[in-house]
Amino acid sequence: MSEDVLSEFLPEKLGEKLVENEVRKLLLYYVNAFTNRLVTFINAAQSWAISYLGIPFRVETSQTRIENGVEVVIHAYIDPEVVGKIREVVERELKKEWGDSKTRLRALKYILADELRSSTGGVSALLSDMYSSTSESPNKTRRARAEVRAEERGSTTESS
């Protein structure tokens, strides 16, 4: 045997290989733990979008191992069916005469939420703060809905 082959079996070389093997195992453990945490955050963001925005995002991830790490590519997008439904509702409702722009926007948000909730199988809320501040009180919301109903009744009686 040559001296190079025999030198691999010397105690100091075996120790270096053992150290490298243990370092590799630890790095793999840390990278896996970090990747799992990233996936957890991605799933949480997806749940948040459904509960807070009322919009289900489609999320696709791909993971590639790189030296001492991982590359995670995230593709998040709104389903084309939902986009089509939003477009349909906006087009239909903007053709109606709603008076001032504030009332029209409130009405649009309210109608859009109802339409998407019924067509996407129980989505809890939709675009809750699309046009107004996040601190809209329940009384303001009730008032806005009452205004919308009054506007609808007014436009119905005018067209009769």
PDB file of C-alpha atoms in Angstrom:
ATOM      1  CA  MET A   1       0.000   0.000   0.000  1.00  0.00           C
ATOM      2  CA  SER A   2       1.119   3.500  -0.669  1.00  0.00           C
ATOM      3  CA  GLU A   3       1.915   5.915   2.095  1.00  0.00           C
ATOM      4  CA  ASP A   4      -1.076   8.180   1.220  1.00  0.00           C
ATOM      5  CA  VAL A   5      -3.549   5.356   1.754  1.00  0.00           C
ATOM      6  CA  LEU A   6      -1.929   4.342   5.029  1.00  0.00           C
ATOM      7  CA  SER A   7      -1.878   7.939   6.266  1.00  0.00           C
ATOM      8  CA  GLU A   8      -5.697   8.005   6.173  1.00  0.00           C
ATOM      9  CA  PHE A   9      -5.759   5.430   8.931  1.00  0.00           C
ATOM     10  CA  LEU A  10      -3.470   7.334  11.289  1.00  0.00           C
ATOM     11  CA  PRO A  11      -5.219   8.363  14.528  1.00  0.00           C
ATOM     12  CA  GLU A  12      -5.072  12.110  13.733  1.00  0.00           C
ATOM     13  CA  LYS A  13      -6.692  11.562  10.291  1.00  0.00           C
ATOM     14  CA  LEU A  14      -9.451   9.421  11.825  1.00  0.00           C
ATOM     15  CA  GLY A  15     -10.081  12.196  14.345  1.00  0.00           C
ATOM     16  CA  GLU A  16     -10.391  14.809  11.579  1.00  0.00           C
ATOM     17  CA  LYS A  17     -12.875  12.640   9.689  1.00  0.00           C
ATOM     18  CA  LEU A  18     -14.867  12.095  12.859  1.00  0.00           C
ATOM     19  CA  VAL A  19     -14.949  15.848  13.519  1.00  0.00           C
ATOM     20  CA  GLU A  20     -16.020  16.584   9.923  1.00  0.00           C
ATOM     21  CA  ASN A  21     -18.731  13.928  10.131  1.00  0.00           C
ATOM     22  CA  GLU A  22     -20.096  15.375  13.396  1.00  0.00           C
ATOM     23  CA  VAL A  23     -19.972  18.938  12.026  1.00  0.00           C
ATOM     24  CA  ARG A  24     -21.885  17.798   8.930  1.00  0.00           C
ATOM     25  CA  LYS A  25     -24.532  16.113  11.114  1.00  0.00           C
ATOM     26  CA  LEU A  26     -24.948  19.234  13.260  1.00  0.00           C
ATOM     27  CA  LEU A  27     -25.217  21.512  10.240  1.00  0.00           C
ATOM     28  CA  LEU A  28     -27.811  19.216   8.711  1.00  0.00           C
ATOM     29  CA  TYR A  29     -29.781  19.271  11.965  1.00  0.00           C
ATOM     30  CA  TYR A  30     -29.697  23.098  12.136  1.00  0.00           C
ATOM     31  CA  VAL A  31     -30.621  23.526   8.485  1.00  0.00           C
ATOM     32  CA  ASN A  32     -33.532  21.081   8.823  1.00  0.00           C
ATOM     33  CA  ALA A  33     -34.791  22.811  11.975  1.00  0.00           C
ATOM     34  CA  PHE A  34     -34.571  26.216  10.302  1.00  0.00           C
ATOM     35  CA  THR A  35     -36.328  24.943   7.172  1.00  0.00           C
ATOM     36  CA  ASN A  36     -39.146  23.456   9.262  1.00  0.00           C
ATOM     37  CA  ARG A  37     -39.566  26.793  11.036  1.00  0.00           C
ATOM     38  CA  LEU A  38     -39.724  28.623   7.699  1.00  0.00           C
ATOM     39  CA  VAL A  39     -42.452  26.277   6.497  1.00  0.00           C
ATOM     40  CA  THR A  40     -44.361  26.896   9.747  1.00  0.00           C
ATOM     41  CA  PHE A  41     -44.174  30.661   9.163  1.00  0.00           C
ATOM     42  CA  ILE A  42     -45.339  30.244   5.577  1.00  0.00           C
ATOM     43  CA  ASN A  43     -48.332  28.169   6.706  1.00  0.00           C
ATOM     44  CA  ALA A  44     -49.134  30.741   9.404  1.00  0.00           C
ATOM     45  CA  ALA A  45     -49.028  33.547   6.825  1.00  0.00           C
ATOM     46  CA  GLN A  46     -51.370  31.564   4.613  1.00  0.00           C
ATOM     47  CA  SER A  47     -53.832  31.089   7.502  1.00  0.00           C
ATOM     48  CA  TRP A  48     -53.545  34.782   8.384  1.00  0.00           C
ATOM     49  CA  ALA A  49     -54.442  35.756   4.816  1.00  0.00           C
ATOM     50  CA  ILE A  50     -57.584  33.655   4.953  1.00  0.00           C
ATOM     51  CA  SER A  51     -58.740  34.862   8.369  1.00  0.00           C
ATOM     52  CA  TYR A  52     -57.698  38.530   8.146  1.00  0.00           C
ATOM     53  CA  LEU A  53     -57.994  39.322   4.441  1.00  0.00           C
ATOM     54  CA  GLY A  54     -60.545  36.683   3.533  1.00  0.00           C
ATOM     55  CA  ILE A  55     -58.461  35.736   0.512  1.00  0.00           C
ATOM     56  CA  PRO A  56     -57.056  32.234   0.140  1.00  0.00           C
ATOM     57  CA  PHE A  57     -53.535  32.403  -1.255  1.00  0.00           C
ATOM     58  CA  ARG A  58     -52.061  29.444  -3.061  1.00  0.00           C
ATOM     59  CA  VAL A  59     -48.556  28.809  -1.773  1.00  0.00           C
ATOM     60  CA  GLU A  60     -45.974  26.625  -3.451  1.00  0.00           C
ATOM     61  CA  THR A  61     -42.497  26.151  -2.020  1.00  0.00           C
ATOM     62  CA  SER A  62     -39.433  24.449  -3.351  1.00  0.00           C
ATOM     63  CA  GLN A  63     -36.350  23.680  -1.315  1.00  0.00           C
ATOM     64  CA  THR A  64     -32.834  23.137  -2.563  1.00  0.00           C
ATOM     65  CA  ARG A  65     -29.975  22.117  -0.334  1.00  0.00           C
ATOM     66  CA  ILE A  66     -26.928  24.315  -0.673  1.00  0.00           C
ATOM     67  CA  GLU A  67     -23.625  24.143   1.141  1.00  0.00           C
ATOM     68  CA  ASN A  68     -24.336  24.670   4.846  1.00  0.00           C
ATOM     69  CA  GLY A  69     -27.868  25.843   4.140  1.00  0.00           C
ATOM     70  CA  VAL A  70     -31.051  25.655   2.158  1.00  0.00           C
ATOM     71  CA  GLU A  71     -32.562  27.759  -0.593  1.00  0.00           C
ATOM     72  CA  VAL A  72     -36.328  28.116  -0.229  1.00  0.00           C
ATOM     73  CA  VAL A  73     -38.325  29.587  -3.099  1.00  0.00           C
ATOM     74  CA  ILE A  74     -41.867  30.685  -2.283  1.00  0.00           C
ATOM     75  CA  HIS A  75     -44.558  31.299  -4.881  1.00  0.00           C
ATOM     76  CA  ALA A  76     -47.681  32.822  -3.327  1.00  0.00           C
ATOM     77  CA  TYR A  77     -50.569  33.964  -5.463  1.00  0.00           C
ATOM     78  CA  ILE A  78     -54.312  34.489  -5.389  1.00  0.00           C
ATOM     79  CA  ASP A  79     -56.273  31.780  -7.144  1.00  0.00           C
ATOM     80  CA  PRO A  80     -57.445  32.920 -10.606  1.00  0.00           C
ATOM     81  CA  GLU A  81     -61.040  31.942  -9.725  1.00  0.00           C
ATOM     82  CA  VAL A  82     -61.007  34.357  -6.778  1.00  0.00           C
ATOM     83  CA  VAL A  83     -59.502  37.114  -8.942  1.00  0.00           C
ATOM     84  CA  GLY A  84     -62.238  36.516 -11.509  1.00  0.00           C
ATOM     85  CA  LYS A  85     -64.930  36.703  -8.839  1.00  0.00           C
ATOM     86  CA  ILE A  86     -63.488  39.956  -7.470  1.00  0.00           C
ATOM     87  CA  ARG A  87     -63.381  41.436 -10.977  1.00  0.00           C
ATOM     88  CA  GLU A  88     -66.957  40.329 -11.672  1.00  0.00           C
ATOM     89  CA  VAL A  89     -68.318  41.876  -8.471  1.00  0.00           C
ATOM     90  CA  VAL A  90     -66.372  45.114  -8.911  1.00  0.00           C
ATOM     91  CA  GLU A  91     -67.521  45.524 -12.525  1.00  0.00           C
ATOM     92  CA  ARG A  92     -71.144  44.795 -11.658  1.00  0.00           C
ATOM     93  CA  GLU A  93     -71.286  47.046  -8.623  1.00  0.00           C
ATOM     94  CA  LEU A  94     -69.404  49.978 -10.141  1.00  0.00           C
ATOM     95  CA  LYS A  95     -72.056  50.174 -12.860  1.00  0.00           C
ATOM     96  CA  LYS A  96     -74.664  50.998 -10.217  1.00  0.00           C
ATOM     97  CA  GLU A  97     -75.250  54.523  -9.004  1.00  0.00           C
ATOM     98  CA  TRP A  98     -74.260  54.655  -5.344  1.00  0.00           C
ATOM     99  CA  GLY A  99     -74.014  58.376  -4.709  1.00  0.00           C
ATOM    100  CA  ASP A 100     -70.786  59.571  -3.183  1.00  0.00           C
ATOM    101  CA  SER A 101     -67.570  57.605  -3.494  1.00  0.00           C
ATOM    102  CA  LYS A 102     -67.352  56.784   0.215  1.00  0.00           C
ATOM    103  CA  THR A 103     -70.730  55.067   0.194  1.00  0.00           C
ATOM    104  CA  ARG A 104     -69.859  53.280  -3.048  1.00  0.00           C
ATOM    105  CA  LEU A 105     -66.602  51.934  -1.628  1.00  0.00           C
ATOM    106  CA  ARG A 106     -68.260  50.769   1.582  1.00  0.00           C
ATOM    107  CA  ALA A 107     -70.993  49.083  -0.404  1.00  0.00           C
ATOM    108  CA  LEU A 108     -68.500  47.463  -2.729  1.00  0.00           C
ATOM    109  CA  LYS A 109     -66.497  46.082   0.179  1.00  0.00           C
ATOM    110  CA  TYR A 110     -69.632  44.738   1.881  1.00  0.00           C
ATOM    111  CA  ILE A 111     -71.034  43.125  -1.270  1.00  0.00           C
ATOM    112  CA  LEU A 112     -67.676  41.703  -2.294  1.00  0.00           C
ATOM    113  CA  ALA A 113     -67.225  40.135   1.131  1.00  0.00           C
ATOM    114  CA  ASP A 114     -70.646  38.488   0.936  1.00  0.00           C
ATOM    115  CA  GLU A 115     -70.125  37.236  -2.614  1.00  0.00           C
ATOM    116  CA  LEU A 116     -66.717  35.740  -1.929  1.00  0.00           C
ATOM    117  CA  ARG A 117     -67.792  34.263   1.384  1.00  0.00           C
ATOM    118  CA  SER A 118     -70.591  32.381  -0.340  1.00  0.00           C
ATOM    119  CA  SER A 119     -68.530  31.304  -3.350  1.00  0.00           C
ATOM    120  CA  THR A 120     -65.337  30.251  -1.549  1.00  0.00           C
ATOM    121  CA  GLY A 121     -66.962  28.082   1.086  1.00  0.00           C
ATOM    122  CA  GLY A 122     -66.981  30.018   4.325  1.00  0.00           C
ATOM    123  CA  VAL A 123     -64.162  32.511   3.967  1.00  0.00           C
ATOM    124  CA  SER A 124     -64.681  34.537   7.118  1.00  0.00           C
ATOM    125  CA  ALA A 125     -63.817  38.077   6.009  1.00  0.00           C
ATOM    126  CA  LEU A 126     -62.721  39.780   2.861  1.00  0.00           C
ATOM    127  CA  LEU A 127     -60.717  42.890   2.278  1.00  0.00           C
ATOM    128  CA  SER A 128     -61.799  44.209   5.653  1.00  0.00           C
ATOM    129  CA  ASP A 129     -59.722  47.329   5.354  1.00  0.00           C
ATOM    130  CA  MET A 130     -59.472  47.665   1.613  1.00  0.00           C
ATOM    131  CA  TYR A 131     -60.599  51.265   1.527  1.00  0.00           C
ATOM    132  CA  SER A 132     -60.939  52.350   5.152  1.00  0.00           C
ATOM    133  CA  SER A 133     -58.790  52.415   8.265  1.00  0.00           C
ATOM    134  CA  THR A 134     -58.344  49.350  10.452  1.00  0.00           C
ATOM    135  CA  SER A 135     -60.057  51.004  13.389  1.00  0.00           C
ATOM    136  CA  GLU A 136     -63.546  51.061  11.890  1.00  0.00           C
ATOM    137  CA  SER A 137     -65.934  50.439  14.756  1.00  0.00           C
ATOM    138  CA  PRO A 138     -68.836  47.972  14.620  1.00  0.00           C
ATOM    139  CA  ASN A 139     -71.255  50.924  14.787  1.00  0.00           C
ATOM    140  CA  LYS A 140     -69.677  52.457  11.685  1.00  0.00           C
ATOM    141  CA  THR A 141     -69.922  49.110   9.936  1.00  0.00           C
ATOM    142  CA  ARG A 142     -73.600  48.767  10.866  1.00  0.00           C
ATOM    143  CA  ARG A 143     -74.219  52.335   9.734  1.00  0.00           C
ATOM    144  CA  ALA A 144     -72.469  51.639   6.419  1.00  0.00           C
ATOM    145  CA  ARG A 145     -74.581  48.534   5.866  1.00  0.00           C
ATOM    146  CA  ALA A 146     -77.739  50.491   6.691  1.00  0.00           C
ATOM    147  CA  GLU A 147     -76.671  53.175   4.203  1.00  0.00           C
ATOM    148  CA  VAL A 148     -76.131  50.510   1.573  1.00  0.00           C
ATOM    149  CA  ARG A 149     -79.544  48.982   2.193  1.00  0.00           C
ATOM    150  CA  ALA A 150     -81.162  52.426   2.096  1.00  0.00           C
ATOM    151  CA  GLU A 151     -79.377  53.197  -1.171  1.00  0.00           C
ATOM    152  CA  GLU A 152     -80.488  49.844  -2.592  1.00  0.00           C
ATOM    153  CA  ARG A 153     -84.101  50.482  -1.562  1.00  0.00           C
ATOM    154  CA  GLY A 154     -83.944  53.983  -2.996  1.00  0.00           C
ATOM    155  CA  SER A 155     -82.604  52.780  -6.336  1.00  0.00           C
ATOM    156  CA  THR A 156     -85.170  49.954  -6.407  1.00  0.00           C
ATOM    157  CA  THR A 157     -88.134  52.278  -5.832  1.00  0.00           C
ATOM    158  CA  GLU A 158     -86.795  54.804  -8.355  1.00  0.00           C
ATOM    159  CA  SER A 159     -86.503  52.153 -11.063  1.00  0.00           C
ATOM    160  CA  SER A 160     -90.058  50.840 -10.448  1.00  0.00           C
TER     161      SER A 160
END
